[in-house]
mmCIF file of N, CA and C in Angstrom:
data_model
loop_
_atom_site.group_PDB
_atom_site.id
_atom_site.type_symbol
_atom_site.label_atom_id
_atom_site.label_comp_id
_atom_site.label_asym_id
_atom_site.label_seq_id
_atom_site.Cartn_x
_atom_site.Cartn_y
_atom_site.Cartn_z
ATOM 1 N N GLN V 1394 58.449 125.242 31.998
ATOM 2 C CA GLN V 1394 57.913 123.975 32.330
ATOM 3 C C GLN V 1394 58.915 123.074 33.053
ATOM 4 N N VAL V 1395 58.532 122.051 33.689
ATOM 5 C CA VAL V 1395 59.448 121.166 34.437
ATOM 6 C C VAL V 1395 60.422 120.504 33.465
ATOM 7 N N GLN V 1396 61.699 120.576 33.864
ATOM 8 C CA GLN V 1396 62.774 119.858 33.100
ATOM 9 C C GLN V 1396 63.682 119.118 33.996
ATOM 10 N N LEU V 1397 64.044 118.044 33.800
ATOM 11 C CA LEU V 1397 64.945 117.127 34.428
ATOM 12 C C LEU V 1397 66.053 116.689 33.397
ATOM 13 N N VAL V 1398 67.280 116.961 33.668
ATOM 14 C CA VAL V 1398 68.258 116.618 32.686
ATOM 15 C C VAL V 1398 69.338 115.771 33.433
ATOM 16 N N GLU V 1399 69.495 114.497 33.103
ATOM 17 C CA GLU V 1399 70.525 113.603 33.788
ATOM 18 C C GLU V 1399 71.752 113.573 32.978
ATOM 19 N N SER V 1400 72.833 113.369 33.583
ATOM 20 C CA SER V 1400 74.128 113.092 32.962
ATOM 21 C C SER V 1400 74.943 112.171 33.893
ATOM 22 N N GLY V 1401 76.123 111.682 33.314
ATOM 23 C CA GLY V 1401 77.086 110.935 34.087
ATOM 24 C C GLY V 1401 77.013 109.487 33.877
ATOM 25 N N GLY V 1402 76.149 109.012 33.039
ATOM 26 C CA GLY V 1402 76.209 107.512 32.824
ATOM 27 C C GLY V 1402 77.349 107.162 31.911
ATOM 28 N N GLY V 1403 77.545 105.836 31.758
ATOM 29 C CA GLY V 1403 78.555 105.351 30.931
ATOM 30 C C GLY V 1403 78.846 103.884 31.183
ATOM 31 N N LEU V 1404 79.969 103.365 30.641
ATOM 32 C CA LEU V 1404 80.439 101.957 30.705
ATOM 33 C C LEU V 1404 81.464 101.895 31.858
ATOM 34 N N VAL V 1405 81.243 100.995 32.852
ATOM 35 C CA VAL V 1405 82.187 100.818 33.923
ATOM 36 C C VAL V 1405 82.410 99.369 34.267
ATOM 37 N N GLN V 1406 83.486 99.008 34.678
ATOM 38 C CA GLN V 1406 83.737 97.538 35.087
ATOM 39 C C GLN V 1406 83.113 97.241 36.355
ATOM 40 N N PRO V 1407 82.875 96.008 36.613
ATOM 41 C CA PRO V 1407 82.362 95.571 37.973
ATOM 42 C C PRO V 1407 83.318 96.095 38.964
ATOM 43 N N GLY V 1408 82.686 96.490 40.193
ATOM 44 C CA GLY V 1408 83.345 97.054 41.195
ATOM 45 C C GLY V 1408 83.701 98.528 41.071
ATOM 46 N N GLY V 1409 83.430 99.153 39.878
ATOM 47 C CA GLY V 1409 83.690 100.523 39.750
ATOM 48 C C GLY V 1409 82.695 101.458 40.226
ATOM 49 N N SER V 1410 82.908 102.742 40.002
ATOM 50 C CA SER V 1410 81.983 103.845 40.465
ATOM 51 C C SER V 1410 81.503 104.718 39.407
ATOM 52 N N LEU V 1411 80.391 105.296 39.513
ATOM 53 C CA LEU V 1411 79.918 106.349 38.772
ATOM 54 C C LEU V 1411 79.097 107.372 39.577
ATOM 55 N N ARG V 1412 79.046 108.583 39.206
ATOM 56 C CA ARG V 1412 78.184 109.605 39.805
ATOM 57 C C ARG V 1412 77.272 110.143 38.788
ATOM 58 N N LEU V 1413 76.037 110.068 39.072
ATOM 59 C CA LEU V 1413 74.928 110.642 38.174
ATOM 60 C C LEU V 1413 74.543 111.921 38.682
ATOM 61 N N SER V 1414 74.301 112.909 37.734
ATOM 62 C CA SER V 1414 73.719 114.165 38.207
ATOM 63 C C SER V 1414 72.405 114.429 37.432
ATOM 64 N N CYS V 1415 71.485 115.210 38.060
ATOM 65 C CA CYS V 1415 70.256 115.574 37.461
ATOM 66 C C CYS V 1415 69.927 117.064 37.831
ATOM 67 N N VAL V 1416 69.938 117.887 36.808
ATOM 68 C CA VAL V 1416 69.710 119.331 36.972
ATOM 69 C C VAL V 1416 68.190 119.628 36.695
ATOM 70 N N ALA V 1417 67.548 120.132 37.740
ATOM 71 C CA ALA V 1417 66.086 120.449 37.614
ATOM 72 C C ALA V 1417 65.869 121.900 37.408
ATOM 73 N N SER V 1418 64.720 122.127 36.736
ATOM 74 C CA SER V 1418 64.237 123.501 36.382
ATOM 75 C C SER V 1418 62.681 123.531 36.295
ATOM 76 N N GLY V 1419 62.133 124.620 36.523
ATOM 77 C CA GLY V 1419 60.697 124.825 36.327
ATOM 78 C C GLY V 1419 59.865 124.566 37.566
ATOM 79 N N PHE V 1420 60.459 124.397 38.739
ATOM 80 C CA PHE V 1420 59.699 124.169 39.948
ATOM 81 C C PHE V 1420 60.693 124.599 41.100
ATOM 82 N N THR V 1421 60.125 124.808 42.218
ATOM 83 C CA THR V 1421 60.959 125.195 43.399
ATOM 84 C C THR V 1421 61.603 123.963 43.948
ATOM 85 N N PHE V 1422 62.835 123.604 43.497
ATOM 86 C CA PHE V 1422 63.485 122.396 43.658
ATOM 87 C C PHE V 1422 63.634 122.067 45.232
ATOM 88 N N SER V 1423 63.931 123.016 46.018
ATOM 89 C CA SER V 1423 64.161 122.799 47.416
ATOM 90 C C SER V 1423 62.886 122.305 48.184
ATOM 91 N N SER V 1424 61.781 122.474 47.590
ATOM 92 C CA SER V 1424 60.396 122.176 48.221
ATOM 93 C C SER V 1424 60.022 120.756 47.953
ATOM 94 N N TYR V 1425 60.672 119.982 47.181
ATOM 95 C CA TYR V 1425 60.272 118.670 46.762
ATOM 96 C C TYR V 1425 61.230 117.555 46.881
ATOM 97 N N ALA V 1426 60.649 116.340 47.311
ATOM 98 C CA ALA V 1426 61.488 115.205 47.261
ATOM 99 C C ALA V 1426 61.884 114.880 45.873
ATOM 100 N N MET V 1427 62.968 114.196 45.741
ATOM 101 C CA MET V 1427 63.566 113.791 44.428
ATOM 102 C C MET V 1427 63.921 112.261 44.518
ATOM 103 N N SER V 1428 63.887 111.687 43.417
ATOM 104 C CA SER V 1428 64.161 110.214 43.278
ATOM 105 C C SER V 1428 64.905 109.856 42.083
ATOM 106 N N TRP V 1429 65.749 108.753 42.166
ATOM 107 C CA TRP V 1429 66.355 108.160 40.980
ATOM 108 C C TRP V 1429 65.651 106.710 40.752
ATOM 109 N N TYR V 1430 65.245 106.450 39.647
ATOM 110 C CA TYR V 1430 64.674 105.140 39.305
ATOM 111 C C TYR V 1430 65.575 104.651 38.210
ATOM 112 N N ARG V 1431 65.397 103.254 38.025
ATOM 113 C CA ARG V 1431 66.208 102.689 36.911
ATOM 114 C C ARG V 1431 65.298 101.534 36.270
ATOM 115 N N GLN V 1432 65.683 101.292 35.009
ATOM 116 C CA GLN V 1432 64.935 100.326 34.307
ATOM 117 C C GLN V 1432 65.934 99.536 33.388
ATOM 118 N N ALA V 1433 65.986 98.178 33.803
ATOM 119 C CA ALA V 1433 66.808 97.290 32.954
ATOM 120 C C ALA V 1433 66.059 96.648 31.884
ATOM 121 N N PRO V 1434 66.785 96.251 30.804
ATOM 122 C CA PRO V 1434 66.003 95.770 29.679
ATOM 123 C C PRO V 1434 65.095 94.494 30.033
ATOM 124 N N GLY V 1435 63.819 94.663 29.557
ATOM 125 C CA GLY V 1435 62.844 93.596 29.849
ATOM 126 C C GLY V 1435 62.389 93.647 31.278
ATOM 127 N N LYS V 1436 62.642 94.656 32.052
ATOM 128 C CA LYS V 1436 62.189 94.710 33.440
ATOM 129 C C LYS V 1436 61.441 96.002 33.721
ATOM 130 N N GLN V 1437 60.689 95.957 34.748
ATOM 131 C CA GLN V 1437 59.916 97.242 35.137
ATOM 132 C C GLN V 1437 60.781 98.258 35.778
ATOM 133 N N ARG V 1438 60.424 99.560 35.618
ATOM 134 C CA ARG V 1438 61.174 100.580 36.272
ATOM 135 C C ARG V 1438 60.979 100.407 37.670
ATOM 136 N N GLU V 1439 62.075 100.715 38.485
ATOM 137 C CA GLU V 1439 62.228 100.469 39.969
ATOM 138 C C GLU V 1439 62.907 101.617 40.583
ATOM 139 N N LEU V 1440 62.617 101.931 41.906
ATOM 140 C CA LEU V 1440 63.253 102.782 42.674
ATOM 141 C C LEU V 1440 64.688 102.465 42.871
ATOM 142 N N ALA V 1441 65.586 103.455 42.664
ATOM 143 C CA ALA V 1441 66.950 103.239 43.028
ATOM 144 C C ALA V 1441 67.315 103.948 44.314
ATOM 145 N N ALA V 1442 66.808 105.177 44.466
ATOM 146 C CA ALA V 1442 67.085 105.886 45.671
ATOM 147 C C ALA V 1442 66.138 107.053 45.729
ATOM 148 N N GLY V 1443 65.807 107.568 46.941
ATOM 149 C CA GLY V 1443 65.011 108.750 47.128
ATOM 150 C C GLY V 1443 65.540 109.699 48.249
ATOM 151 N N ILE V 1444 65.272 111.024 48.093
ATOM 152 C CA ILE V 1444 65.714 111.983 49.071
ATOM 153 C C ILE V 1444 64.610 112.944 49.307
ATOM 154 N N SER V 1445 64.310 113.208 50.594
ATOM 155 C CA SER V 1445 63.191 114.097 50.919
ATOM 156 C C SER V 1445 63.761 115.511 50.724
ATOM 157 N N ARG V 1446 62.831 116.559 50.809
ATOM 158 C CA ARG V 1446 63.288 117.896 50.689
ATOM 159 C C ARG V 1446 64.100 118.339 51.880
ATOM 160 N N ARG V 1447 64.040 117.583 52.973
ATOM 161 C CA ARG V 1447 64.960 117.945 54.144
ATOM 162 C C ARG V 1447 66.177 117.074 54.112
ATOM 163 N N GLY V 1448 66.341 116.155 53.233
ATOM 164 C CA GLY V 1448 67.624 115.429 53.104
ATOM 165 C C GLY V 1448 67.530 114.025 53.535
ATOM 166 N N SER V 1449 66.344 113.508 54.068
ATOM 167 C CA SER V 1449 66.336 112.038 54.476
ATOM 168 C C SER V 1449 66.351 111.191 53.304
ATOM 169 N N THR V 1450 66.986 110.088 53.366
ATOM 170 C CA THR V 1450 67.245 109.317 52.153
ATOM 171 C C THR V 1450 66.606 107.806 52.424
ATOM 172 N N ASN V 1451 66.273 107.225 51.269
ATOM 173 C CA ASN V 1451 65.804 105.819 51.347
ATOM 174 C C ASN V 1451 66.257 105.113 50.181
ATOM 175 N N TYR V 1452 66.550 103.761 50.304
ATOM 176 C CA TYR V 1452 67.200 102.917 49.358
ATOM 177 C C TYR V 1452 66.509 101.601 49.391
ATOM 178 N N PRO V 1453 66.308 100.940 48.197
ATOM 179 C CA PRO V 1453 65.876 99.606 48.229
ATOM 180 C C PRO V 1453 67.067 98.726 48.632
ATOM 181 N N ASP V 1454 66.669 97.487 49.102
ATOM 182 C CA ASP V 1454 67.849 96.497 49.538
ATOM 183 C C ASP V 1454 68.939 96.273 48.557
ATOM 184 N N PRO V 1455 68.675 96.124 47.207
ATOM 185 C CA PRO V 1455 69.772 95.740 46.355
ATOM 186 C C PRO V 1455 70.954 96.822 46.254
ATOM 187 N N VAL V 1456 70.657 98.072 46.619
ATOM 188 C CA VAL V 1456 71.670 99.119 46.426
ATOM 189 C C VAL V 1456 72.024 99.613 47.840
ATOM 190 N N LYS V 1457 71.474 99.189 48.849
ATOM 191 C CA LYS V 1457 71.858 99.799 50.206
ATOM 192 C C LYS V 1457 73.357 99.482 50.412
ATOM 193 N N GLY V 1458 74.026 100.523 50.977
ATOM 194 C CA GLY V 1458 75.498 100.467 51.310
ATOM 195 C C GLY V 1458 76.342 100.624 50.012
ATOM 196 N N ARG V 1459 75.800 100.709 48.853
ATOM 197 C CA ARG V 1459 76.593 100.944 47.661
ATOM 198 C C ARG V 1459 76.154 102.280 46.955
ATOM 199 N N PHE V 1460 74.942 102.653 47.033
ATOM 200 C CA PHE V 1460 74.469 103.984 46.468
ATOM 201 C C PHE V 1460 74.317 105.052 47.411
ATOM 202 N N THR V 1461 74.528 106.270 47.134
ATOM 203 C CA THR V 1461 74.324 107.384 47.989
ATOM 204 C C THR V 1461 73.634 108.549 47.146
ATOM 205 N N ILE V 1462 72.452 108.925 47.545
ATOM 206 C CA ILE V 1462 71.839 109.960 47.002
ATOM 207 C C ILE V 1462 71.948 111.268 47.702
ATOM 208 N N SER V 1463 72.172 112.356 47.118
ATOM 209 C CA SER V 1463 72.318 113.686 47.739
ATOM 210 C C SER V 1463 71.796 114.747 46.813
ATOM 211 N N ARG V 1464 71.605 115.977 47.475
ATOM 212 C CA ARG V 1464 71.057 117.108 46.724
ATOM 213 C C ARG V 1464 71.810 118.371 47.103
ATOM 214 N N ASP V 1465 71.793 119.266 46.157
ATOM 215 C CA ASP V 1465 72.364 120.652 46.304
ATOM 216 C C ASP V 1465 71.349 121.594 45.885
ATOM 217 N N ASN V 1466 70.663 122.189 46.882
ATOM 218 C CA ASN V 1466 69.555 123.008 46.490
ATOM 219 C C ASN V 1466 70.016 124.265 45.876
ATOM 220 N N ALA V 1467 71.114 124.727 46.089
ATOM 221 C CA ALA V 1467 71.725 125.958 45.563
ATOM 222 C C ALA V 1467 72.005 125.784 44.022
ATOM 223 N N LYS V 1468 72.230 124.537 43.620
ATOM 224 C CA LYS V 1468 72.402 124.247 42.183
ATOM 225 C C LYS V 1468 71.180 123.496 41.546
ATOM 226 N N ASN V 1469 70.154 123.386 42.285
ATOM 227 C CA ASN V 1469 69.042 122.552 41.727
ATOM 228 C C ASN V 1469 69.428 121.218 41.151
ATOM 229 N N THR V 1470 70.131 120.513 41.852
ATOM 230 C CA THR V 1470 70.762 119.241 41.389
ATOM 231 C C THR V 1470 70.658 118.222 42.315
ATOM 232 N N VAL V 1471 70.371 117.050 41.917
ATOM 233 C CA VAL V 1471 70.449 115.766 42.695
ATOM 234 C C VAL V 1471 71.418 114.818 42.069
ATOM 235 N N TYR V 1472 72.049 114.162 43.021
ATOM 236 C CA TYR V 1472 73.169 113.293 42.528
ATOM 237 C C TYR V 1472 72.903 111.782 43.062
ATOM 238 N N LEU V 1473 73.542 110.885 42.292
ATOM 239 C CA LEU V 1473 73.506 109.494 42.717
ATOM 240 C C LEU V 1473 74.838 109.062 42.570
ATOM 241 N N GLN V 1474 75.510 108.802 43.686
ATOM 242 C CA GLN V 1474 76.865 108.208 43.744
ATOM 243 C C GLN V 1474 76.695 106.709 43.805
ATOM 244 N N MET V 1475 77.237 105.958 42.841
ATOM 245 C CA MET V 1475 77.180 104.565 42.788
ATOM 246 C C MET V 1475 78.527 103.918 42.941
ATOM 247 N N ASN V 1476 78.724 103.157 43.904
ATOM 248 C CA ASN V 1476 80.075 102.388 44.088
ATOM 249 C C ASN V 1476 79.810 100.911 44.104
ATOM 250 N N MET V 1477 80.805 100.206 43.978
ATOM 251 C CA MET V 1477 80.868 98.760 43.892
ATOM 252 C C MET V 1477 79.795 98.286 43.006
ATOM 253 N N LEU V 1478 79.744 98.771 41.705
ATOM 254 C CA LEU V 1478 78.775 98.487 40.816
ATOM 255 C C LEU V 1478 78.886 97.014 40.286
ATOM 256 N N LYS V 1479 77.650 96.516 40.048
ATOM 257 C CA LYS V 1479 77.582 95.011 39.627
ATOM 258 C C LYS V 1479 76.880 94.987 38.291
ATOM 259 N N PRO V 1480 77.089 93.971 37.535
ATOM 260 C CA PRO V 1480 76.414 93.861 36.235
ATOM 261 C C PRO V 1480 74.882 94.034 36.393
ATOM 262 N N ASP V 1481 74.261 93.576 37.432
ATOM 263 C CA ASP V 1481 72.894 93.776 37.678
ATOM 264 C C ASP V 1481 72.458 95.202 37.825
ATOM 265 N N ASP V 1482 73.314 96.117 38.013
ATOM 266 C CA ASP V 1482 73.076 97.572 38.113
ATOM 267 C C ASP V 1482 72.828 98.178 36.642
ATOM 268 N N THR V 1483 73.225 97.403 35.660
ATOM 269 C CA THR V 1483 73.039 97.863 34.226
ATOM 270 C C THR V 1483 71.606 98.337 33.947
ATOM 271 N N ALA V 1484 71.378 99.438 33.535
ATOM 272 C CA ALA V 1484 69.967 99.983 33.402
ATOM 273 C C ALA V 1484 69.989 101.424 32.808
ATOM 274 N N VAL V 1485 68.892 101.990 32.407
ATOM 275 C CA VAL V 1485 68.784 103.326 32.162
ATOM 276 C C VAL V 1485 68.302 103.927 33.449
ATOM 277 N N TYR V 1486 68.952 105.052 33.896
ATOM 278 C CA TYR V 1486 68.683 105.622 35.241
ATOM 279 C C TYR V 1486 67.968 106.952 34.990
ATOM 280 N N TYR V 1487 66.757 107.178 35.683
ATOM 281 C CA TYR V 1487 65.906 108.298 35.409
ATOM 282 C C TYR V 1487 65.860 109.034 36.670
ATOM 283 N N CYS V 1488 65.854 110.396 36.515
ATOM 284 C CA CYS V 1488 65.503 111.406 37.635
ATOM 285 C C CYS V 1488 64.044 111.551 37.665
ATOM 286 N N ASN V 1489 63.431 111.663 38.835
ATOM 287 C CA ASN V 1489 62.052 111.889 39.062
ATOM 288 C C ASN V 1489 61.709 112.893 40.037
ATOM 289 N N VAL V 1490 60.651 113.601 39.760
ATOM 290 C CA VAL V 1490 59.920 114.418 40.915
ATOM 291 C C VAL V 1490 58.432 114.323 40.646
ATOM 292 N N ALA V 1491 57.706 114.227 41.780
ATOM 293 C CA ALA V 1491 56.349 114.196 41.850
ATOM 294 C C ALA V 1491 55.784 115.556 42.372
ATOM 295 N N LEU V 1492 55.102 116.234 41.544
ATOM 296 C CA LEU V 1492 54.486 117.451 41.948
ATOM 297 C C LEU V 1492 52.894 117.293 41.999
ATOM 298 N N GLY V 1493 52.576 117.174 43.283
ATOM 299 C CA GLY V 1493 51.231 116.582 43.525
ATOM 300 C C GLY V 1493 51.115 115.184 42.860
ATOM 301 N N PHE V 1494 50.072 115.015 42.027
ATOM 302 C CA PHE V 1494 49.832 113.638 41.433
ATOM 303 C C PHE V 1494 50.487 113.488 40.045
ATOM 304 N N GLN V 1495 51.258 114.500 39.602
ATOM 305 C CA GLN V 1495 51.932 114.458 38.439
ATOM 306 C C GLN V 1495 53.366 114.174 38.580
ATOM 307 N N HIS V 1496 53.841 113.052 37.907
ATOM 308 C CA HIS V 1496 55.306 112.694 37.929
ATOM 309 C C HIS V 1496 55.950 113.200 36.657
ATOM 310 N N TYR V 1497 57.212 113.682 36.889
ATOM 311 C CA TYR V 1497 58.001 114.203 35.744
ATOM 312 C C TYR V 1497 59.371 113.342 35.844
ATOM 313 N N TRP V 1498 59.727 113.078 34.561
ATOM 314 C CA TRP V 1498 60.960 112.189 34.318
ATOM 315 C C TRP V 1498 61.899 112.865 33.385
ATOM 316 N N GLY V 1499 63.203 112.582 33.591
ATOM 317 C CA GLY V 1499 64.291 113.057 32.620
ATOM 318 C C GLY V 1499 64.314 112.100 31.561
ATOM 319 N N GLN V 1500 65.179 112.401 30.687
ATOM 320 C CA GLN V 1500 65.287 111.521 29.433
ATOM 321 C C GLN V 1500 66.110 110.212 29.739
ATOM 322 N N GLY V 1501 66.712 110.165 30.908
ATOM 323 C CA GLY V 1501 67.554 108.892 31.337
ATOM 324 C C GLY V 1501 68.851 108.937 30.854
ATOM 325 N N THR V 1502 69.754 108.237 31.619
ATOM 326 C CA THR V 1502 71.198 108.111 31.255
ATOM 327 C C THR V 1502 71.539 106.595 31.302
ATOM 328 N N GLN V 1503 72.228 106.086 30.407
ATOM 329 C CA GLN V 1503 72.550 104.703 30.345
ATOM 330 C C GLN V 1503 73.763 104.351 31.319
ATOM 331 N N VAL V 1504 73.576 103.386 32.125
ATOM 332 C CA VAL V 1504 74.658 102.889 32.989
ATOM 333 C C VAL V 1504 74.925 101.415 32.584
ATOM 334 N N THR V 1505 76.061 101.052 32.103
ATOM 335 C CA THR V 1505 76.404 99.702 31.687
ATOM 336 C C THR V 1505 77.651 99.245 32.610
ATOM 337 N N VAL V 1506 77.336 98.128 33.211
ATOM 338 C CA VAL V 1506 78.442 97.466 34.112
ATOM 339 C C VAL V 1506 78.916 96.225 33.501
ATOM 340 N N SER V 1507 80.122 96.162 32.938
ATOM 341 C CA SER V 1507 80.499 95.057 32.207
ATOM 342 C C SER V 1507 81.977 95.048 32.146
ATOM 343 N N SER V 1508 82.563 93.825 32.065
ATOM 344 C CA SER V 1508 84.012 93.729 31.841
ATOM 345 C C SER V 1508 84.434 93.518 30.538
#
């Protein structure tokens, strides 16, 4: 079955960096776009970054220039490099893949930006 396992979250000071990883299994990873979403307390889940199967990327305005999504098809892994982190980036970060109309999610990894 489809599994997405995130890691790399933690507590970081404002201005710091973190790299999240998501290891995928149960489907042909190289054939699908992958995304990172995030959900802050009391807020809706929102897109943080997306990458197509060919490597094209897209970012919402709040993270442009600070976050970088990448993928390693040989390792079935998608990454999210987060730089210049702000307190507003505090959230649970989820890995996502859409296989047809079915969305799959990882368990999430907590990112807390605080001094």
